[in-house]
Amino acid sequence: MHQDPIAAAQTLLAAGRQNEAIAAIDRAAATGHAGALFQRAFWHLVGQPVPRDLPRARADLRRAVAGGHREARLMEITLAANGTGAPADWSGSMALLRSAAESDRDAAALLHLLDAMTLDAGGAPRQLPPIESLTPDGSVARVPRLLTPAECAHIANSAADLLAPAFVVDPRTGRSVPHPIRTSDAAVIGPLREDPVIRAINHRLAAASRTPIGAGEALTVLRYQPGQQFRLHSDILPQTRNQRVTTVLVYLNDGFTGGETVFPDHGLTVAPRTGDAVIFTNVDAAGRPAAAARHAGMPVRSGVKWLATRWIRACAFDVWQGPEAA
C-alpha cells in the first residue's frame, strides 16, 4: 500500500528532509492529486518550506478545486474576495460561494450572513449607521450598531482557535515575554482567514473611518478574561514610515462588567455594547502623534470581553509583509 503523499511529506519534514518532502509533493501534484496541490498551495502561501509565491498558490488551488478538494474551494473563495495572488474579484468570489453553498454547510453559512448585508458590486456597504462625535474636536467617534450580533459572533468564532496570550520580544534578551501593557489573548485574522464575510466587514470599517480598504492591517481579535486589561497606551508605532493614523475598535459582545474604553485626556469613558464601533485618530493634522489619543481598556471584572481592532495606516499596507504586519 502506497503511503499518502501528504503524510509522507510531513514525515520527511519532521525528519529534516525538506527537499525530499517538496519533491514528494511535486510528484503527486504532477499527477493531479488534489491533496498534494492544496498542500503545495498552502506552502506557497505561508512561504514554508518553499518560497512564498501567491500567484502560483492560486493556480494550485484552482487545480485542487477542479479535483474536488473542499478546503481548497473555500480558500479560493476567500482569496478571490480579498485579492491574494490576483486582483480582488468580489463578483467572482460570490459566484464561487453561491455554487459551493449548494452542498457545503460552511459556505452556506457565509452566504447567509452576506445576503443579510446591503453591499455594492465590490463588497463595500451601500449605507452606514450615523456616526456620533464623542469629543468636541471630532477625534473620537462612535458608530452605534455598525455590526450585527451575528457578524460579531462570526469574527469571534473565526479567531477562537488562534487566540494566544499576548507576548512581545524583550530587546535585551530576544526572548518572548508577557506583554507589559496588554494582558489579553490575541489573534490576527490574516488573508487566509479573511473570508468574504470578514472582507465585507473590513470594507465597512474602512467606509466608517473614511479610509481606503488597502490601508488597513489585518483584523485583530482580543479576548479579555476577568482581571485582564489593556493599560494606557498609544497605537503609534516607533520608527515607521507608514504610521497607524486611525484605529477602529468594535465591541463583539457585552454582558460583562468592566472593560470600558477610557480616553483620559478627553475625560471620556465608552461603555462596550455589541456591534458598536469606536473610531479615533492617532495623529494630528501634521501627521504627528496625538497625545490625546492615548487610551486604555479597563480591567474586566466579570465575564469575558471580546474586541476586534483594525489599525489603519497612512498609506497602502501589505498584510503579507514582515513583522509590522502582525
Tab-separated table of C-alpha atoms in Angstrom:
chain	number	residue	atom	x	y	z
A	1	MET	CA	0.000	0.000	0.000
A	2	HIS	CA	1.376	3.390	-1.007
A	3	GLN	CA	1.627	5.991	1.749
A	4	ASP	CA	-0.481	9.094	1.345
A	5	PRO	CA	1.783	11.766	-0.204
A	6	ILE	CA	0.736	14.377	2.349
A	7	ALA	CA	1.581	12.112	5.289
A	8	ALA	CA	4.831	11.103	3.597
A	9	ALA	CA	5.823	14.741	3.110
A	10	GLN	CA	5.040	15.584	6.726
A	11	THR	CA	7.155	12.652	7.893
A	12	LEU	CA	10.047	13.828	5.742
A	13	LEU	CA	9.729	17.378	7.019
A	14	ALA	CA	9.737	16.160	10.618
A	15	ALA	CA	12.951	14.290	9.859
A	16	GLY	CA	14.565	17.426	8.432
A	17	ARG	CA	14.472	16.089	4.865
A	18	GLN	CA	12.913	19.194	3.378
A	19	ASN	CA	13.970	18.754	-0.248
A	20	GLU	CA	12.623	15.217	-0.313
A	21	ALA	CA	9.324	16.401	1.154
A	22	ILE	CA	8.981	19.062	-1.528
A	23	ALA	CA	9.838	16.545	-4.240
A	24	ALA	CA	7.221	14.102	-2.923
A	25	ILE	CA	4.502	16.742	-3.083
A	26	ASP	CA	5.649	17.898	-6.524
A	27	ARG	CA	5.452	14.344	-7.879
A	28	ALA	CA	1.955	13.841	-6.513
A	29	ALA	CA	0.821	17.270	-7.716
A	30	ALA	CA	2.073	16.435	-11.216
A	31	THR	CA	-0.415	13.545	-11.308
A	32	GLY	CA	-3.288	15.888	-10.357
A	33	HIS	CA	-3.518	14.707	-6.731
A	34	ALA	CA	-5.874	17.310	-5.223
A	35	GLY	CA	-4.495	16.990	-1.695
A	36	ALA	CA	-0.926	17.483	-2.904
A	37	LEU	CA	-1.959	20.509	-4.943
A	38	PHE	CA	-3.650	22.005	-1.913
A	39	GLN	CA	-0.612	21.282	0.286
A	40	ARG	CA	1.726	22.938	-2.198
A	41	ALA	CA	-0.618	25.915	-2.498
A	42	PHE	CA	-0.607	26.285	1.277
A	43	TRP	CA	3.191	26.103	1.381
A	44	HIS	CA	3.444	28.822	-1.263
A	45	LEU	CA	1.017	30.987	0.701
A	46	VAL	CA	2.858	30.759	4.026
A	47	GLY	CA	6.333	30.701	2.480
A	48	GLN	CA	7.476	27.467	4.164
A	49	PRO	CA	9.140	25.151	3.223
A	50	VAL	CA	9.116	26.798	-0.219
A	51	PRO	CA	9.373	30.500	-1.103
A	52	ARG	CA	6.152	32.494	-0.951
A	53	ASP	CA	4.555	32.656	-4.388
A	54	LEU	CA	0.962	33.890	-4.190
A	55	PRO	CA	0.056	33.591	-7.908
A	56	ARG	CA	1.402	30.038	-8.015
A	57	ALA	CA	-0.575	29.218	-4.889
A	58	ARG	CA	-3.758	30.450	-6.574
A	59	ALA	CA	-3.014	28.301	-9.648
A	60	ASP	CA	-2.535	25.194	-7.495
A	61	LEU	CA	-5.736	25.963	-5.587
A	62	ARG	CA	-7.674	26.166	-8.859
A	63	ARG	CA	-6.404	22.731	-9.872
A	64	ALA	CA	-7.176	21.326	-6.420
A	65	VAL	CA	-10.723	22.685	-6.623
A	66	ALA	CA	-11.126	21.051	-10.029
A	67	GLY	CA	-10.075	17.824	-8.328
A	68	GLY	CA	-12.846	18.158	-5.768
A	69	HIS	CA	-10.858	19.405	-2.761
A	70	ARG	CA	-13.342	21.062	-0.374
A	71	GLU	CA	-10.880	23.112	1.693
A	72	ALA	CA	-9.233	24.399	-1.470
A	73	ARG	CA	-12.624	25.591	-2.706
A	74	LEU	CA	-13.285	27.560	0.480
A	75	MET	CA	-9.787	29.047	0.411
A	76	GLU	CA	-10.132	30.045	-3.244
A	77	ILE	CA	-13.367	31.857	-2.379
A	78	THR	CA	-11.579	33.688	0.442
A	79	LEU	CA	-8.528	34.692	-1.594
A	80	ALA	CA	-10.610	35.819	-4.565
A	81	ALA	CA	-12.566	38.119	-2.266
A	82	ASN	CA	-9.544	39.700	-0.581
A	83	GLY	CA	-7.227	39.833	-3.589
A	84	THR	CA	-4.438	37.476	-2.554
A	85	GLY	CA	-2.301	36.409	-5.522
A	86	ALA	CA	-4.532	38.219	-8.026
A	87	PRO	CA	-6.670	41.372	-8.115
A	88	ALA	CA	-9.650	41.212	-5.764
A	89	ASP	CA	-12.670	39.768	-7.573
A	90	TRP	CA	-15.747	40.153	-5.399
A	91	SER	CA	-18.247	39.084	-8.041
A	92	GLY	CA	-16.130	36.051	-8.913
A	93	SER	CA	-15.837	35.116	-5.265
A	94	MET	CA	-19.603	35.412	-4.811
A	95	ALA	CA	-20.244	33.194	-7.821
A	96	LEU	CA	-17.920	30.553	-6.391
A	97	LEU	CA	-19.528	30.898	-2.974
A	98	ARG	CA	-23.085	30.504	-4.275
A	99	SER	CA	-22.073	27.384	-6.132
A	100	ALA	CA	-20.315	25.940	-3.083
A	101	ALA	CA	-23.239	26.809	-0.799
A	102	GLU	CA	-25.450	24.327	-2.626
A	103	SER	CA	-23.609	21.442	-0.969
A	104	ASP	CA	-21.301	22.911	1.681
A	105	ARG	CA	-22.675	23.940	5.077
A	106	ASP	CA	-19.824	26.376	5.863
A	107	ALA	CA	-20.216	28.109	2.505
A	108	ALA	CA	-23.974	28.328	3.066
A	109	ALA	CA	-23.405	29.958	6.468
A	110	LEU	CA	-21.149	32.596	4.891
A	111	LEU	CA	-23.685	33.265	2.174
A	112	HIS	CA	-26.473	33.634	4.731
A	113	LEU	CA	-24.526	36.390	6.525
A	114	LEU	CA	-23.640	38.138	3.268
A	115	ASP	CA	-27.201	38.053	1.961
A	116	ALA	CA	-28.254	39.998	5.067
A	117	MET	CA	-25.840	42.826	4.141
A	118	THR	CA	-26.501	45.664	1.706
A	119	LEU	CA	-23.354	45.650	-0.435
A	120	ASP	CA	-22.199	47.178	-3.691
A	121	ALA	CA	-20.562	45.247	-6.517
A	122	GLY	CA	-17.195	45.317	-4.740
A	123	GLY	CA	-18.369	44.167	-1.317
A	124	ALA	CA	-18.472	47.626	0.276
A	125	PRO	CA	-21.539	48.843	2.202
A	126	ARG	CA	-24.159	50.894	0.393
A	127	GLN	CA	-25.082	52.686	3.610
A	128	LEU	CA	-23.824	53.152	7.167
A	129	PRO	CA	-25.414	53.979	10.515
A	130	PRO	CA	-24.990	57.600	11.695
A	131	ILE	CA	-21.586	58.457	13.162
A	132	GLU	CA	-21.600	60.221	16.546
A	133	SER	CA	-18.739	62.517	17.556
A	134	LEU	CA	-17.688	61.837	21.161
A	135	THR	CA	-15.240	64.735	21.506
A	136	PRO	CA	-15.519	68.416	20.571
A	137	ASP	CA	-12.681	68.125	18.058
A	138	GLY	CA	-14.179	65.028	16.422
A	139	SER	CA	-11.057	62.941	17.003
A	140	VAL	CA	-13.054	60.200	18.748
A	141	ALA	CA	-16.336	58.986	17.285
A	142	ARG	CA	-18.766	56.126	17.741
A	143	VAL	CA	-20.861	54.236	15.215
A	144	PRO	CA	-23.692	52.505	17.090
A	145	ARG	CA	-24.555	49.006	15.877
A	146	LEU	CA	-22.089	49.075	12.988
A	147	LEU	CA	-22.020	45.269	13.131
A	148	THR	CA	-24.857	42.875	13.861
A	149	PRO	CA	-24.609	40.316	16.687
A	150	ALA	CA	-24.315	37.536	14.080
A	151	GLU	CA	-21.403	39.329	12.384
A	152	CYS	CA	-19.697	39.866	15.743
A	153	ALA	CA	-20.091	36.184	16.563
A	154	HIS	CA	-18.593	35.243	13.200
A	155	ILE	CA	-15.492	37.352	13.865
A	156	ALA	CA	-15.024	35.830	17.323
A	157	ASN	CA	-15.509	32.288	16.006
A	158	SER	CA	-13.070	32.933	13.149
A	159	ALA	CA	-10.321	33.797	15.626
A	160	ALA	CA	-11.135	31.492	18.547
A	161	ASP	CA	-8.700	28.706	17.626
A	162	LEU	CA	-5.888	31.209	17.009
A	163	LEU	CA	-6.058	33.009	20.354
A	164	ALA	CA	-2.856	33.028	22.379
A	165	PRO	CA	-1.504	35.155	25.249
A	166	ALA	CA	-0.077	38.479	24.110
A	167	PHE	CA	3.732	38.423	24.099
A	168	VAL	CA	6.450	40.815	22.984
A	169	VAL	CA	10.140	40.254	22.313
A	170	ASP	CA	12.433	41.533	25.073
A	171	PRO	CA	15.005	43.688	23.187
A	172	ARG	CA	17.672	42.821	25.749
A	173	THR	CA	17.375	39.040	25.627
A	174	GLY	CA	15.481	38.302	22.427
A	175	ARG	CA	13.079	36.131	24.405
A	176	SER	CA	9.301	36.291	24.246
A	177	VAL	CA	7.912	37.721	27.468
A	178	PRO	CA	4.371	38.584	28.586
A	179	HIS	CA	3.159	41.849	27.089
A	180	PRO	CA	3.740	44.561	29.706
A	181	ILE	CA	0.676	46.576	28.676
A	182	ARG	CA	-1.824	44.126	27.184
A	183	THR	CA	-2.840	41.136	29.304
A	184	SER	CA	-5.416	39.710	26.895
A	185	ASP	CA	-5.369	36.806	24.475
A	186	ALA	CA	-4.984	37.907	20.864
A	187	ALA	CA	-5.352	36.564	17.320
A	188	VAL	CA	-4.845	38.056	13.872
A	189	ILE	CA	-7.308	37.210	11.099
A	190	GLY	CA	-4.879	37.266	8.187
A	191	PRO	CA	-5.669	36.807	4.482
A	192	LEU	CA	-6.134	33.027	4.746
A	193	ARG	CA	-8.919	33.620	7.297
A	194	GLU	CA	-10.314	36.827	5.769
A	195	ASP	CA	-13.330	35.103	4.246
A	196	PRO	CA	-15.907	37.144	2.308
A	197	VAL	CA	-17.828	37.997	5.487
A	198	ILE	CA	-14.687	39.317	7.200
A	199	ARG	CA	-13.741	41.103	3.981
A	200	ALA	CA	-17.130	42.808	3.771
A	201	ILE	CA	-16.801	43.832	7.426
A	202	ASN	CA	-13.339	45.256	6.757
A	203	HIS	CA	-14.860	47.243	3.872
A	204	ARG	CA	-17.446	48.574	6.330
A	205	LEU	CA	-14.767	49.567	8.848
A	206	ALA	CA	-12.893	51.359	6.071
A	207	ALA	CA	-16.032	53.205	4.964
A	208	ALA	CA	-16.954	54.197	8.522
A	209	SER	CA	-13.440	55.526	9.162
A	210	ARG	CA	-13.273	57.157	5.700
A	211	THR	CA	-10.073	55.282	4.897
A	212	PRO	CA	-9.079	53.034	1.952
A	213	ILE	CA	-9.606	49.298	2.438
A	214	GLY	CA	-5.993	48.724	1.372
A	215	ALA	CA	-4.588	50.842	4.225
A	216	GLY	CA	-5.882	48.574	6.978
A	217	GLU	CA	-3.904	45.956	8.831
A	218	ALA	CA	-5.363	42.500	9.285
A	219	LEU	CA	-8.220	42.448	11.768
A	220	THR	CA	-7.014	41.618	15.292
A	221	VAL	CA	-9.283	39.981	17.860
A	222	LEU	CA	-8.699	40.399	21.598
A	223	ARG	CA	-10.287	38.398	24.394
A	224	TYR	CA	-10.183	39.692	27.958
A	225	GLN	CA	-10.841	37.361	30.879
A	226	PRO	CA	-11.621	38.711	34.385
A	227	GLY	CA	-8.726	40.843	35.593
A	228	GLN	CA	-7.233	41.314	32.116
A	229	GLN	CA	-6.860	44.773	30.639
A	230	PHE	CA	-5.037	46.960	28.110
A	231	ARG	CA	-3.226	49.617	30.125
A	232	LEU	CA	-2.919	53.221	28.993
A	233	HIS	CA	-1.095	53.334	25.670
A	234	SER	CA	-0.890	54.889	22.222
A	235	ASP	CA	-1.317	52.944	18.983
A	236	ILE	CA	1.511	54.939	17.391
A	237	LEU	CA	4.400	52.763	16.167
A	238	PRO	CA	8.017	53.849	16.651
A	239	GLN	CA	10.334	54.203	13.677
A	240	THR	CA	7.884	53.529	10.862
A	241	ARG	CA	7.326	55.438	7.643
A	242	ASN	CA	3.724	54.237	7.374
A	243	GLN	CA	2.114	55.205	10.639
A	244	ARG	CA	-1.084	53.943	12.249
A	245	VAL	CA	-3.125	57.094	11.738
A	246	THR	CA	-6.541	55.736	12.711
A	247	THR	CA	-7.850	52.987	14.966
A	248	VAL	CA	-11.229	51.273	14.738
A	249	LEU	CA	-12.428	49.240	17.721
A	250	VAL	CA	-15.526	47.058	17.542
A	251	TYR	CA	-17.081	45.528	20.628
A	252	LEU	CA	-18.047	41.967	19.766
A	253	ASN	CA	-20.141	41.362	22.856
A	254	ASP	CA	-21.466	42.865	26.053
A	255	GLY	CA	-22.957	41.306	29.165
A	256	PHE	CA	-19.689	41.546	31.106
A	257	THR	CA	-18.713	44.101	33.745
A	258	GLY	CA	-15.785	46.459	33.416
A	259	GLY	CA	-13.833	46.623	30.170
A	260	GLU	CA	-14.713	50.230	29.341
A	261	THR	CA	-12.501	52.122	26.883
A	262	VAL	CA	-11.103	55.258	28.507
A	263	PHE	CA	-9.539	58.319	26.862
A	264	PRO	CA	-8.208	60.186	29.918
A	265	ASP	CA	-7.063	63.281	28.024
A	266	HIS	CA	-10.621	63.769	26.788
A	267	GLY	CA	-12.247	62.776	30.090
A	268	LEU	CA	-14.136	60.171	28.058
A	269	THR	CA	-15.278	56.682	29.025
A	270	VAL	CA	-17.025	54.472	26.461
A	271	ALA	CA	-19.109	51.532	27.657
A	272	PRO	CA	-18.943	48.469	25.396
A	273	ARG	CA	-22.065	47.417	23.517
A	274	THR	CA	-22.289	44.610	20.968
A	275	GLY	CA	-21.638	45.871	17.439
A	276	ASP	CA	-20.665	49.428	18.394
A	277	ALA	CA	-17.500	50.796	16.798
A	278	VAL	CA	-15.211	53.462	18.247
A	279	ILE	CA	-13.037	55.320	15.743
A	280	PHE	CA	-10.215	57.649	16.717
A	281	THR	CA	-7.286	59.401	15.080
A	282	ASN	CA	-3.778	58.801	16.406
A	283	VAL	CA	-2.101	61.770	14.706
A	284	ASP	CA	-2.743	65.483	14.356
A	285	ALA	CA	-3.257	67.411	11.124
A	286	ALA	CA	0.514	67.472	10.551
A	287	GLY	CA	0.836	63.718	10.999
A	288	ARG	CA	2.468	63.969	14.418
A	289	PRO	CA	1.447	61.644	17.280
A	290	ALA	CA	-1.605	63.000	19.073
A	291	ALA	CA	-1.138	62.720	22.833
A	292	ALA	CA	-4.885	62.873	23.420
A	293	ALA	CA	-5.318	59.593	21.523
A	294	ARG	CA	-3.929	57.686	24.497
A	295	HIS	CA	-6.475	55.173	25.687
A	296	ALA	CA	-6.914	52.161	27.927
A	297	GLY	CA	-9.119	49.103	28.124
A	298	MET	CA	-10.174	48.900	31.753
A	299	PRO	CA	-9.951	45.579	33.615
A	300	VAL	CA	-12.806	43.165	33.087
A	301	ARG	CA	-14.414	42.443	36.450
A	302	SER	CA	-16.640	39.540	35.463
A	303	GLY	CA	-17.499	37.719	32.271
A	304	VAL	CA	-15.421	37.786	29.090
A	305	LYS	CA	-14.922	40.743	26.742
A	306	TRP	CA	-14.332	40.259	23.007
A	307	LEU	CA	-12.999	43.121	20.890
A	308	ALA	CA	-11.896	43.493	17.272
A	309	THR	CA	-9.306	46.099	16.277
A	310	ARG	CA	-8.318	47.338	12.834
A	311	TRP	CA	-5.358	49.698	12.689
A	312	ILE	CA	-5.338	51.943	9.624
A	313	ARG	CA	-2.034	53.109	8.152
A	314	ALA	CA	-1.311	56.394	6.398
A	315	CYS	CA	-0.654	54.634	3.083
A	316	ALA	CA	-1.426	51.313	1.471
A	317	PHE	CA	-0.360	48.410	3.666
A	318	ASP	CA	0.644	44.934	2.508
A	319	VAL	CA	-0.501	42.424	5.109
A	320	TRP	CA	1.961	39.869	3.676
A	321	GLN	CA	4.986	41.959	4.612
A	322	GLY	CA	7.309	41.456	7.602
A	323	PRO	CA	6.900	41.793	11.380
A	324	GLU	CA	4.947	45.049	11.209
A	325	ALA	CA	2.081	43.149	9.620
A	326	ALA	CA	1.340	41.310	12.861
